[in-house]
Short mmCIF file of C-alpha atoms in Angstrom, two decimals:
data_model
loop_
_atom_site.label_atom_id
_atom_site.label_comp_id
_atom_site.label_asym_id
_atom_site.label_seq_id
_atom_site.Cartn_x
_atom_site.Cartn_y
_atom_site.Cartn_z
CA UNK C 1 22.16 30.93 42.90
CA UNK C 2 22.82 27.13 42.18
CA UNK C 3 25.32 25.83 39.55
CA UNK C 4 26.13 22.42 38.61
CA UNK C 5 29.16 21.32 36.59
CA UNK C 6 30.00 18.30 34.69
CA UNK C 7 33.59 18.63 33.60
CA UNK C 8 33.68 15.60 31.39
CA UNK C 9 31.77 16.08 28.00
CA UNK C 10 32.53 12.46 27.09
CA UNK C 11 33.29 9.14 28.50
CA UNK C 12 33.90 5.69 27.43
CA UNK C 13 34.20 2.30 29.01
CA UNK C 14 34.24 -1.34 27.96
CA UNK C 15 31.28 -3.42 28.72
CA UNK C 16 31.60 -4.85 31.89
CA UNK C 17 33.83 -2.51 33.41
CA UNK C 18 33.18 0.26 36.06
CA UNK C 19 33.14 3.89 35.17
CA UNK C 20 32.72 6.91 37.27
CA UNK C 21 30.95 10.31 35.96
CA UNK C 22 32.16 13.36 38.10
CA UNK C 23 30.18 16.24 39.12
CA UNK C 24 30.59 19.17 41.47
CA UNK C 25 27.93 21.82 42.52
CA UNK C 26 27.90 25.22 44.34
CA UNK C 27 24.88 26.01 46.50
CA UNK C 28 24.65 28.17 49.73
CA UNK C 29 21.60 26.36 50.97
CA UNK C 30 22.39 23.56 53.71
CA UNK C 31 19.27 21.40 52.61
CA UNK C 32 19.32 20.03 49.06
CA UNK C 33 18.71 17.29 46.87
CA UNK C 34 21.25 15.63 43.80
CA UNK C 35 20.13 13.40 41.27
CA UNK C 36 21.59 11.74 38.10
CA UNK C 37 19.24 11.53 35.28
CA UNK C 38 20.12 9.56 32.05
CA UNK C 39 18.97 10.59 28.84
CA UNK C 40 19.45 7.77 26.14
CA UNK C 41 18.94 8.29 22.19
CA UNK C 42 15.51 8.30 22.74
CA UNK C 43 15.62 11.64 24.66
CA UNK C 44 13.54 10.31 27.42
CA UNK C 45 14.87 11.62 31.03
CA UNK C 46 15.18 8.91 33.56
CA UNK C 47 16.14 9.14 36.82
CA UNK C 48 18.93 7.12 37.84
CA UNK C 49 19.49 7.77 41.79
CA UNK C 50 19.02 10.52 44.40
CA UNK C 51 20.79 11.82 47.45
CA UNK C 52 19.39 13.95 50.11
CA UNK C 53 22.18 16.11 51.35
CA UNK C 54 21.46 15.45 54.97
CA UNK C 55 22.25 11.84 54.43
CA UNK C 56 25.72 10.96 54.99
CA UNK C 57 25.43 7.39 53.44
CA UNK C 58 26.00 7.01 49.71
CA UNK C 59 22.72 6.06 47.70
CA UNK C 60 22.99 2.80 45.63
CA UNK C 61 20.59 1.58 42.97
CA UNK C 62 21.52 -1.90 41.78
CA UNK C 63 24.69 -1.36 39.69
CA UNK C 64 24.46 2.69 40.32
CA UNK C 65 26.11 4.11 43.23
CA UNK C 66 27.35 7.74 44.05
CA UNK C 67 30.00 9.11 46.12
CA UNK C 68 28.49 12.24 47.88
CA UNK C 69 31.37 14.41 49.40
CA UNK C 70 29.40 17.45 50.93
CA UNK C 71 32.20 19.24 51.95
CA UNK C 72 33.75 19.27 48.53
CA UNK C 73 30.57 19.93 46.95
CA UNK C 74 31.32 16.62 44.65
CA UNK C 75 28.69 14.41 43.63
CA UNK C 76 29.95 11.34 41.31
CA UNK C 77 28.05 8.54 39.92
CA UNK C 78 29.73 4.99 39.72
CA UNK C 79 28.37 2.39 37.25
CA UNK C 80 29.56 -0.90 37.72
CA UNK C 81 29.36 -3.80 35.30
CA UNK C 82 28.48 -1.47 32.65
CA UNK C 83 26.22 -2.73 30.18
CA UNK C 84 25.44 -1.56 26.54
CA UNK C 85 22.15 -0.10 27.26
CA UNK C 86 23.76 2.28 29.72
CA UNK C 87 25.06 4.15 26.74
CA UNK C 88 23.32 7.69 26.93
CA UNK C 89 23.92 10.99 28.13
CA UNK C 90 23.95 11.76 31.95
CA UNK C 91 22.80 14.76 33.70
CA UNK C 92 23.66 15.72 37.10
CA UNK C 93 20.92 17.94 38.68
CA UNK C 94 20.36 19.76 42.13
CA UNK C 95 17.30 21.03 43.68
CA UNK C 96 17.35 23.24 46.78
CA UNK C 97 14.65 22.54 49.62
CA UNK C 98 11.56 24.68 48.92
CA UNK C 99 12.41 25.47 45.47
CA UNK C 100 10.75 23.91 42.48
CA UNK C 101 13.26 23.85 39.45
CA UNK C 102 16.23 21.24 38.93
CA UNK C 103 19.37 23.08 37.92
CA UNK C 104 21.42 20.65 35.36
CA UNK C 105 24.84 20.13 34.62
CA UNK C 106 26.02 20.16 31.17
CA UNK C 107 25.78 16.52 30.63
CA UNK C 108 28.22 13.45 30.05
CA UNK C 109 28.02 11.53 27.37
CA UNK C 110 28.76 7.99 28.05
CA UNK C 111 29.70 5.23 25.35
CA UNK C 112 29.71 1.80 26.06
CA UNK C 113 32.23 -0.17 24.20
CA UNK C 114 31.66 -4.09 23.42
CA UNK N 1 3.12 2.33 36.01
CA UNK N 2 1.28 5.29 34.40
CA UNK N 3 3.64 8.16 33.22
CA UNK N 4 3.64 11.79 32.26
CA UNK N 5 2.03 12.07 28.78
CA UNK N 6 2.95 15.21 26.68
CA UNK N 7 1.10 15.76 23.31
CA UNK N 8 1.84 16.31 20.60
CA UNK N 9 5.30 14.31 20.45
CA UNK N 10 6.66 16.22 17.41
CA UNK N 11 5.21 19.85 16.00
CA UNK N 12 6.39 21.74 13.07
CA UNK N 13 5.58 25.65 13.05
CA UNK N 14 6.63 28.40 11.16
CA UNK N 15 8.29 31.68 12.22
CA UNK N 16 5.39 34.01 13.97
CA UNK N 17 3.05 31.24 14.53
CA UNK N 18 1.53 29.50 17.92
CA UNK N 19 1.83 26.50 19.35
CA UNK N 20 0.38 24.98 22.47
CA UNK N 21 1.96 21.82 24.16
CA UNK N 22 -0.17 19.82 26.38
CA UNK N 23 1.10 17.68 29.61
CA UNK N 24 -1.02 15.21 31.52
CA UNK N 25 0.90 14.44 34.82
CA UNK N 26 0.95 11.21 36.49
CA UNK N 27 -2.13 10.40 38.45
CA UNK N 28 -2.40 12.10 42.11
CA UNK N 29 0.62 14.22 41.23
CA UNK N 30 -0.08 17.76 41.88
CA UNK N 31 2.74 19.63 40.38
CA UNK N 32 4.05 20.10 36.66
CA UNK N 33 7.24 21.71 35.66
CA UNK N 34 8.36 22.77 32.12
CA UNK N 35 11.57 22.64 30.70
CA UNK N 36 13.22 23.25 27.39
CA UNK N 37 16.34 21.48 25.90
CA UNK N 38 17.88 23.13 23.11
CA UNK N 39 20.14 21.19 20.66
CA UNK N 40 23.62 19.92 22.64
CA UNK N 41 22.17 21.90 25.86
CA UNK N 42 21.03 20.69 29.50
CA UNK N 43 17.43 21.40 30.06
CA UNK N 44 16.54 24.71 31.26
CA UNK N 45 13.85 25.10 33.81
CA UNK N 46 11.00 27.48 32.33
CA UNK N 47 7.97 27.14 34.92
CA UNK N 48 6.19 25.34 37.32
CA UNK N 49 2.73 24.91 38.74
CA UNK N 50 0.99 23.66 42.11
CA UNK N 51 -2.17 23.13 42.63
CA UNK N 52 -3.32 25.27 39.53
CA UNK N 53 -1.09 28.07 40.87
CA UNK N 54 2.24 29.45 39.20
CA UNK N 55 4.68 28.08 42.01
CA UNK N 56 7.99 29.01 40.48
CA UNK N 57 9.26 30.91 37.38
CA UNK N 58 12.69 30.60 35.16
CA UNK N 59 13.73 31.82 32.15
CA UNK N 60 10.37 31.51 30.31
CA UNK N 61 10.25 34.39 27.47
CA UNK N 62 7.22 36.89 27.73
CA UNK N 63 6.02 35.10 24.55
CA UNK N 64 5.29 32.21 26.38
CA UNK N 65 2.53 31.19 28.87
CA UNK N 66 1.12 28.32 30.68
CA UNK N 67 -1.62 27.31 33.12
CA UNK N 68 -2.69 24.07 35.17
CA UNK N 69 -6.38 23.06 34.76
CA UNK N 70 -8.55 21.86 37.21
CA UNK N 71 -7.58 18.15 36.26
CA UNK N 72 -4.09 19.01 36.93
CA UNK N 73 -3.17 18.85 33.28
CA UNK N 74 -0.92 21.85 31.90
CA UNK N 75 -0.42 23.64 28.69
CA UNK N 76 2.42 25.70 27.57
CA UNK N 77 1.30 28.39 25.13
CA UNK N 78 4.23 29.87 22.67
CA UNK N 79 3.36 32.92 20.55
CA UNK N 80 5.38 34.73 17.75
CA UNK N 81 7.47 31.56 17.36
CA UNK N 82 11.25 32.26 16.80
CA UNK N 83 13.82 29.93 15.10
CA UNK N 84 15.40 29.76 18.33
CA UNK N 85 12.61 28.31 20.00
CA UNK N 86 13.24 25.04 18.08
CA UNK N 87 14.06 22.57 21.00
CA UNK N 88 12.75 19.48 23.01
CA UNK N 89 10.18 20.49 25.87
CA UNK N 90 9.79 18.37 28.48
CA UNK N 91 7.02 18.28 31.12
CA UNK N 92 7.61 16.81 34.75
CA UNK N 93 5.32 15.63 37.50
CA UNK N 94 5.91 15.15 41.09
CA UNK N 95 3.66 15.31 43.96
CA UNK N 96 4.20 17.50 47.38
CA UNK N 97 6.80 20.11 45.70
CA UNK N 98 9.53 21.07 47.81
CA UNK N 99 9.07 18.49 50.68
CA UNK N 100 11.49 15.67 50.87
CA UNK N 101 13.27 14.26 47.43
CA UNK N 102 9.95 14.60 45.48
CA UNK N 103 11.49 13.41 42.44
CA UNK N 104 10.35 14.93 39.09
CA UNK N 105 9.20 12.35 36.69
CA UNK N 106 9.63 13.48 33.52
CA UNK N 107 7.34 12.81 30.19
CA UNK N 108 8.90 11.74 26.69
CA UNK N 109 9.14 15.57 25.72
CA UNK N 110 7.55 17.41 22.63
CA UNK N 111 10.23 18.27 19.73
CA UNK N 112 9.17 21.61 18.26
CA UNK N 113 10.65 22.60 15.17
CA UNK N 114 10.30 26.11 13.95
CA UNK N 115 11.28 26.86 10.25
#
């Protein structure tokens, strides 16, 4: 079975600052994919970034980057130059190769202070 | 770009009634997934279909059933509704499930309220 844990229920950051959201996971599979999804007040689930476990290079998408530590089973999300529109619930998710379902963490609510 | 379409967006039902939620995947996507998100909770996987066949099953109650049709749209049928079924129901779609990263793209969700 796979589990995903987000130990920070809430985080806040000043606008234009950098914030890091934590995520740890557990799986016995060697081939898997990790994702960060954003859920703003509209409740839409928006894919932010993905990381393939076999890739050593950390994924980057504009102001969003990850720190993937495979041995530690850690997958944190860094948001640089935080903007008011980044305020949302952020979910870390795991899918193992060959499986269908995403397993989500409990979420971290991010507040951006102007 | 076209997105996943879900209907209705909001639904209010009474206990013991039935409900049908519909999902239209992104064009050329062949797999649909259903998730349930209770208040203040993370989404929980219910069931998925690939090429009209059930491909994976999660914590879906026996009172619920789903299917995927020849045009790839999917319907989630919920019977004998309970108060605890009140939640946001997401449909997601992808192409070639289980291969590569095959990102799942989510629809806007259907908010079901059972009174």
